[in-house]
């Protein structure tokens, strides 16, 4: 134990010497450093001119280079888009483009009434006939629509025709399938009796669009934008409308987050106000200006990082909108730690400001460096994520952490040095003119108002210019924690916390519900709520057979039938939904499997009369062999995203285990991949981050017991955060994954402050050393936690899921981190903490004696414009 203590002291002395030198330099040249900071900030901010953003949902929230994205390349190369002439919704090779109306009766009754259907027909006419101009070309829906059998294919339009309405009135419409149409995808909240359609409350009308070329996709998107405007303006009397287009989510997501960034200005004001109120002091000792500089240093870090990273070509993503709120909290936390250490030098006023700044950095430098380094490393690890949104967020925020740390050193600290010079020369905080102490003003018979506003004197000991937020923890926390009742209460609360956390961890959900990304008052959110609740969520499950499949070979056919039969028996597959050219072809007289030539010849004859399968068979260049083909199932009506992903995984395993050359792919699989990848990716990233934090902690706190306690503390906090995802109603997704990565760094911050203060604090036994640790660390931790909470408080009012989830998880991280560090960790240290010989240095208590007793640094001759006369 002694050798570990000596090792800790040696490492501590080494870093203290380095930071002492840095502090002296900062205290010697404050004006130069301030000018340099401002110049760098202005220069880097120019990089924001190149800022570009990415708002595509697939790009941001699905894993890169996933199995589905690789399969899509092969799939699209094999099966060309057929939306121009033979649209089949289940056979699309890319996500559909469309405009959709979800219509319900204004009275909440049956939508299949004559009055409602007549109004719906009018809606359809308006949508079909509005004009739109793209690149100078005027076109209508008919010019860009997806076609089937020579006509524009509008899903659901058939049900509003007079012929179908008459059939409905006579009970001639079966449900859920009628004339090979899946009515569950068109009608919502249906009432049926004996397989006959009785009524429905919702009807979906989908205007499908062509996607056969990049130009037509661009035209289709332009049409969608106009569709949204026209749908919003439709005159409704007997119906109510929800509407959306295929790109609605991307548009609303970007709009929603950008709108909420205005909260940052409120947060900045709050932080300035809080810092001013907390730092206290009289007209001389007031640290208000210095605290403002600390908040500004964090702001400079944000501006500089955004400028530099965007200049390097990294795209801004909507999640980066939370970075300013995070960095403000980190910066203010560092500021309070530096101020706390500066307060420890008040008894050393006989030394120069530069010398005292050296002691301040020797005391606080390790703390702010560890916290910034651990936060940075967490983001560096997060930058390796398979999700682009996570990667870009970690890049922007990681660089912001670096700049925030640097500006605390080269902007705030020089401002603190100037503050020290002003205070030492007894100058007023507003006028910088020399003034008298309050007692001197009172002795002169000055009014109370003038005494309060003009009087002041330099503090001679810690606490004279501090407020209750800083002084109360070190006065009362030791009394509360270090008695038997206090320890018992903390242990009981911790056991309850651990129980709730484990319960929540076992029950949290995975996957990102995309509609949650937009504001609840968005038209898209309302549309998604209605459509997802009342319409079928089944999706196609295609099996693609490769060129080596021999359809005339009995063994190959048996394997094919075995695969299809196994898939049919899966609980997630509708056993009656098979759409397969091979089975239909085999049931006709054209079928001939006597040879490959005869098989292909008969197949071509079959396809000429059955166009529904035209998209499903691809011949080779010689037209004498089948290059690829596909058969489909539809899934059951699965609402849970994870269950949908599990069906994909099972079907994929089924195809992989088949001796045939076969795979399964559908464009929806691209989004299902996130549900498969999110948990392993999160556990891997958090695990690596935890391992790295252990190494870093071991470097700066080379004591195995302390490292162990820090790691246990981090794990305990992480368990709580995972568990409270369920309590908050959040799911594990690429959005919340970002917050979990951040939580690792924050958890280290809180724990290391206390352990470091314990080891280098005064005390002959564990109790005294814990009291010393609380006296030094509790105030800054609570102050930093409270300021971080204020930094995110305004996000409670945000309508953005991203900002809202950020608030919930960051509040959890801050709360649990503070409680663990201020209550649980001191309790453990009071029982198990290592006992080392106390250092003799009296003030500041964490400084090496040789630093504390070093002769004062001689004054520096500054230019007249930079001099502060004493």
PDB file of N, CA and C in Angstrom, residues 285-335:
ATOM      1  N   UNK A 285     -13.928  42.089  -4.397  1.00  0.00           N
ATOM      2  CA  UNK A 285     -13.666  40.654  -4.567  1.00  0.00           C
ATOM      3  C   UNK A 285     -14.637  39.965  -5.526  1.00  0.00           C
ATOM      4  N   UNK A 286     -15.638  40.678  -6.006  1.00  0.00           N
ATOM      5  CA  UNK A 286     -16.624  40.070  -6.904  1.00  0.00           C
ATOM      6  C   UNK A 286     -15.944  39.381  -8.092  1.00  0.00           C
ATOM      7  N   UNK A 287     -16.347  38.133  -8.330  1.00  0.00           N
ATOM      8  CA  UNK A 287     -15.780  37.351  -9.434  1.00  0.00           C
ATOM      9  C   UNK A 287     -16.723  37.268 -10.636  1.00  0.00           C
ATOM     10  N   UNK A 288     -17.682  38.206 -10.699  1.00  0.00           N
ATOM     11  CA  UNK A 288     -18.693  38.144 -11.753  1.00  0.00           C
ATOM     12  C   UNK A 288     -18.064  38.202 -13.141  1.00  0.00           C
ATOM     13  N   UNK A 289     -17.154  39.171 -13.347  1.00  0.00           N
ATOM     14  CA  UNK A 289     -16.548  39.301 -14.678  1.00  0.00           C
ATOM     15  C   UNK A 289     -15.734  38.055 -15.032  1.00  0.00           C
ATOM     16  N   UNK A 290     -15.033  37.522 -14.051  1.00  0.00           N
ATOM     17  CA  UNK A 290     -14.252  36.313 -14.304  1.00  0.00           C
ATOM     18  C   UNK A 290     -15.163  35.144 -14.654  1.00  0.00           C
ATOM     19  N   UNK A 291     -16.310  35.046 -13.955  1.00  0.00           N
ATOM     20  CA  UNK A 291     -17.234  33.947 -14.249  1.00  0.00           C
ATOM     21  C   UNK A 291     -17.844  34.098 -15.636  1.00  0.00           C
ATOM     22  N   UNK A 292     -18.109  35.334 -16.049  1.00  0.00           N
ATOM     23  CA  UNK A 292     -18.601  35.562 -17.405  1.00  0.00           C
ATOM     24  C   UNK A 292     -17.567  35.084 -18.424  1.00  0.00           C
ATOM     25  N   UNK A 293     -16.304  35.334 -18.113  1.00  0.00           N
ATOM     26  CA  UNK A 293     -15.241  34.890 -19.021  1.00  0.00           C
ATOM     27  C   UNK A 293     -15.222  33.362 -19.127  1.00  0.00           C
ATOM     28  N   UNK A 294     -15.519  32.691 -17.996  1.00  0.00           N
ATOM     29  CA  UNK A 294     -15.567  31.233 -18.036  1.00  0.00           C
ATOM     30  C   UNK A 294     -16.666  30.711 -18.933  1.00  0.00           C
ATOM     31  N   UNK A 295     -17.835  31.347 -18.882  1.00  0.00           N
ATOM     32  CA  UNK A 295     -18.941  30.948 -19.754  1.00  0.00           C
ATOM     33  C   UNK A 295     -18.603  31.273 -21.211  1.00  0.00           C
ATOM     34  N   UNK A 296     -17.991  32.440 -21.421  1.00  0.00           N
ATOM     35  CA  UNK A 296     -17.598  32.815 -22.781  1.00  0.00           C
ATOM     36  C   UNK A 296     -16.550  31.866 -23.347  1.00  0.00           C
ATOM     37  N   UNK A 297     -15.654  31.370 -22.487  1.00  0.00           N
ATOM     38  CA  UNK A 297     -14.629  30.427 -22.945  1.00  0.00           C
ATOM     39  C   UNK A 297     -15.283  29.177 -23.520  1.00  0.00           C
ATOM     40  N   UNK A 298     -16.348  28.704 -22.856  1.00  0.00           N
ATOM     41  CA  UNK A 298     -17.079  27.551 -23.385  1.00  0.00           C
ATOM     42  C   UNK A 298     -17.728  27.897 -24.727  1.00  0.00           C
ATOM     43  N   UNK A 299     -18.282  29.113 -24.812  1.00  0.00           N
ATOM     44  CA  UNK A 299     -18.875  29.554 -26.074  1.00  0.00           C
ATOM     45  C   UNK A 299     -17.844  29.637 -27.189  1.00  0.00           C
ATOM     46  N   UNK A 300     -16.653  30.146 -26.873  1.00  0.00           N
ATOM     47  CA  UNK A 300     -15.574  30.191 -27.869  1.00  0.00           C
ATOM     48  C   UNK A 300     -15.216  28.781 -28.341  1.00  0.00           C
ATOM     49  N   UNK A 301     -15.231  27.825 -27.401  1.00  0.00           N
ATOM     50  CA  UNK A 301     -14.925  26.446 -27.767  1.00  0.00           C
ATOM     51  C   UNK A 301     -15.929  25.885 -28.753  1.00  0.00           C
ATOM     52  N   UNK A 302     -17.199  26.207 -28.553  1.00  0.00           N
ATOM     53  CA  UNK A 302     -18.254  25.737 -29.452  1.00  0.00           C
ATOM     54  C   UNK A 302     -18.071  26.340 -30.839  1.00  0.00           C
ATOM     55  N   UNK A 303     -17.871  27.657 -30.888  1.00  0.00           N
ATOM     56  CA  UNK A 303     -17.716  28.344 -32.179  1.00  0.00           C
ATOM     57  C   UNK A 303     -16.495  27.814 -32.929  1.00  0.00           C
ATOM     58  N   UNK A 304     -15.384  27.674 -32.215  1.00  0.00           N
ATOM     59  CA  UNK A 304     -14.145  27.220 -32.857  1.00  0.00           C
ATOM     60  C   UNK A 304     -14.278  25.805 -33.393  1.00  0.00           C
ATOM     61  N   UNK A 305     -14.894  24.933 -32.618  1.00  0.00           N
ATOM     62  CA  UNK A 305     -15.035  23.542 -33.065  1.00  0.00           C
ATOM     63  C   UNK A 305     -15.951  23.441 -34.273  1.00  0.00           C
ATOM     64  N   UNK A 306     -17.061  24.156 -34.237  1.00  0.00           N
ATOM     65  CA  UNK A 306     -17.986  24.111 -35.378  1.00  0.00           C
ATOM     66  C   UNK A 306     -17.301  24.640 -36.636  1.00  0.00           C
ATOM     67  N   UNK A 307     -16.522  25.701 -36.470  1.00  0.00           N
ATOM     68  CA  UNK A 307     -15.827  26.261 -37.625  1.00  0.00           C
ATOM     69  C   UNK A 307     -14.791  25.314 -38.184  1.00  0.00           C
ATOM     70  N   UNK A 308     -13.967  24.730 -37.305  1.00  0.00           N
ATOM     71  CA  UNK A 308     -12.890  23.851 -37.763  1.00  0.00           C
ATOM     72  C   UNK A 308     -13.431  22.558 -38.371  1.00  0.00           C
ATOM     73  N   UNK A 309     -14.381  21.921 -37.687  1.00  0.00           N
ATOM     74  CA  UNK A 309     -14.887  20.629 -38.150  1.00  0.00           C
ATOM     75  C   UNK A 309     -15.669  20.783 -39.450  1.00  0.00           C
ATOM     76  N   UNK A 310     -16.476  21.830 -39.546  1.00  0.00           N
ATOM     77  CA  UNK A 310     -17.216  22.034 -40.800  1.00  0.00           C
ATOM     78  C   UNK A 310     -16.266  22.387 -41.935  1.00  0.00           C
ATOM     79  N   UNK A 311     -15.187  23.124 -41.639  1.00  0.00           N
ATOM     80  CA  UNK A 311     -14.190  23.440 -42.663  1.00  0.00           C
ATOM     81  C   UNK A 311     -13.518  22.163 -43.172  1.00  0.00           C
ATOM     82  N   UNK A 312     -13.389  21.165 -42.299  1.00  0.00           N
ATOM     83  CA  UNK A 312     -12.783  19.884 -42.696  1.00  0.00           C
ATOM     84  C   UNK A 312     -13.746  19.004 -43.477  1.00  0.00           C
ATOM     85  N   UNK A 313     -14.972  19.469 -43.694  1.00  0.00           N
ATOM     86  CA  UNK A 313     -15.909  18.743 -44.542  1.00  0.00           C
ATOM     87  C   UNK A 313     -16.840  17.792 -43.827  1.00  0.00           C
ATOM     88  N   UNK A 314     -16.843  17.800 -42.491  1.00  0.00           N
ATOM     89  CA  UNK A 314     -17.754  16.931 -41.746  1.00  0.00           C
ATOM     90  C   UNK A 314     -19.121  17.597 -41.687  1.00  0.00           C
ATOM     91  N   UNK A 315     -20.135  16.885 -42.118  1.00  0.00           N
ATOM     92  CA  UNK A 315     -21.463  17.487 -42.219  1.00  0.00           C
ATOM     93  C   UNK A 315     -22.116  17.621 -40.845  1.00  0.00           C
ATOM     94  N   UNK A 316     -22.819  18.721 -40.702  1.00  0.00           N
ATOM     95  CA  UNK A 316     -23.600  18.965 -39.489  1.00  0.00           C
ATOM     96  C   UNK A 316     -24.840  18.075 -39.523  1.00  0.00           C
ATOM     97  N   UNK A 317     -25.085  17.356 -38.436  1.00  0.00           N
ATOM     98  CA  UNK A 317     -26.293  16.532 -38.328  1.00  0.00           C
ATOM     99  C   UNK A 317     -27.131  17.072 -37.186  1.00  0.00           C
ATOM    100  N   UNK A 318     -28.431  16.799 -37.245  1.00  0.00           N
ATOM    101  CA  UNK A 318     -29.331  17.457 -36.299  1.00  0.00           C
ATOM    102  C   UNK A 318     -28.993  17.174 -34.838  1.00  0.00           C
ATOM    103  N   UNK A 319     -28.414  16.009 -34.542  1.00  0.00           N
ATOM    104  CA  UNK A 319     -28.086  15.690 -33.153  1.00  0.00           C
ATOM    105  C   UNK A 319     -26.999  16.618 -32.617  1.00  0.00           C
ATOM    106  N   UNK A 320     -26.180  17.186 -33.504  1.00  0.00           N
ATOM    107  CA  UNK A 320     -25.124  18.105 -33.064  1.00  0.00           C
ATOM    108  C   UNK A 320     -25.738  19.343 -32.405  1.00  0.00           C
ATOM    109  N   UNK A 321     -27.035  19.547 -32.613  1.00  0.00           N
ATOM    110  CA  UNK A 321     -27.705  20.676 -31.969  1.00  0.00           C
ATOM    111  C   UNK A 321     -27.633  20.651 -30.454  1.00  0.00           C
ATOM    112  N   UNK A 322     -27.372  19.471 -29.862  1.00  0.00           N
ATOM    113  CA  UNK A 322     -27.286  19.409 -28.400  1.00  0.00           C
ATOM    114  C   UNK A 322     -25.879  19.704 -27.902  1.00  0.00           C
ATOM    115  N   UNK A 323     -24.897  19.754 -28.811  1.00  0.00           N
ATOM    116  CA  UNK A 323     -23.504  19.967 -28.400  1.00  0.00           C
ATOM    117  C   UNK A 323     -23.309  21.250 -27.586  1.00  0.00           C
ATOM    118  N   UNK A 324     -23.859  22.403 -27.998  1.00  0.00           N
ATOM    119  CA  UNK A 324     -23.649  23.623 -27.200  1.00  0.00           C
ATOM    120  C   UNK A 324     -24.109  23.475 -25.753  1.00  0.00           C
ATOM    121  N   UNK A 325     -25.236  22.798 -25.547  1.00  0.00           N
ATOM    122  CA  UNK A 325     -25.745  22.630 -24.182  1.00  0.00           C
ATOM    123  C   UNK A 325     -24.779  21.781 -23.352  1.00  0.00           C
ATOM    124  N   UNK A 326     -24.197  20.794 -23.992  1.00  0.00           N
ATOM    125  CA  UNK A 326     -23.251  19.915 -23.301  1.00  0.00           C
ATOM    126  C   UNK A 326     -21.959  20.640 -22.966  1.00  0.00           C
ATOM    127  N   UNK A 327     -21.406  21.358 -23.945  1.00  0.00           N
ATOM    128  CA  UNK A 327     -20.109  22.015 -23.757  1.00  0.00           C
ATOM    129  C   UNK A 327     -20.203  23.148 -22.746  1.00  0.00           C
ATOM    130  N   UNK A 328     -21.302  23.869 -22.723  1.00  0.00           N
ATOM    131  CA  UNK A 328     -21.481  24.919 -21.716  1.00  0.00           C
ATOM    132  C   UNK A 328     -21.366  24.321 -20.321  1.00  0.00           C
ATOM    133  N   UNK A 329     -21.998  23.161 -20.114  1.00  0.00           N
ATOM    134  CA  UNK A 329     -21.932  22.512 -18.812  1.00  0.00           C
ATOM    135  C   UNK A 329     -20.523  22.090 -18.457  1.00  0.00           C
ATOM    136  N   UNK A 330     -19.807  21.486 -19.425  1.00  0.00           N
ATOM    137  CA  UNK A 330     -18.424  21.054 -19.186  1.00  0.00           C
ATOM    138  C   UNK A 330     -17.537  22.250 -18.863  1.00  0.00           C
ATOM    139  N   UNK A 331     -17.675  23.326 -19.650  1.00  0.00           N
ATOM    140  CA  UNK A 331     -16.837  24.504 -19.452  1.00  0.00           C
ATOM    141  C   UNK A 331     -17.060  25.167 -18.107  1.00  0.00           C
ATOM    142  N   UNK A 332     -18.320  25.293 -17.719  1.00  0.00           N
ATOM    143  CA  UNK A 332     -18.614  25.936 -16.436  1.00  0.00           C
ATOM    144  C   UNK A 332     -18.139  25.062 -15.282  1.00  0.00           C
ATOM    145  N   UNK A 333     -18.215  23.743 -15.452  1.00  0.00           N
ATOM    146  CA  UNK A 333     -17.688  22.831 -14.440  1.00  0.00           C
ATOM    147  C   UNK A 333     -16.195  23.072 -14.227  1.00  0.00           C
ATOM    148  N   UNK A 334     -15.437  23.168 -15.318  1.00  0.00           N
ATOM    149  CA  UNK A 334     -13.996  23.459 -15.213  1.00  0.00           C
ATOM    150  C   UNK A 334     -13.757  24.817 -14.580  1.00  0.00           C
ATOM    151  N   UNK A 335     -14.600  25.765 -14.933  1.00  0.00           N
ATOM    152  CA  UNK A 335     -14.450  27.113 -14.387  1.00  0.00           C
ATOM    153  C   UNK A 335     -14.586  27.112 -12.866  1.00  0.00           C
TER     154      UNK A 335
END
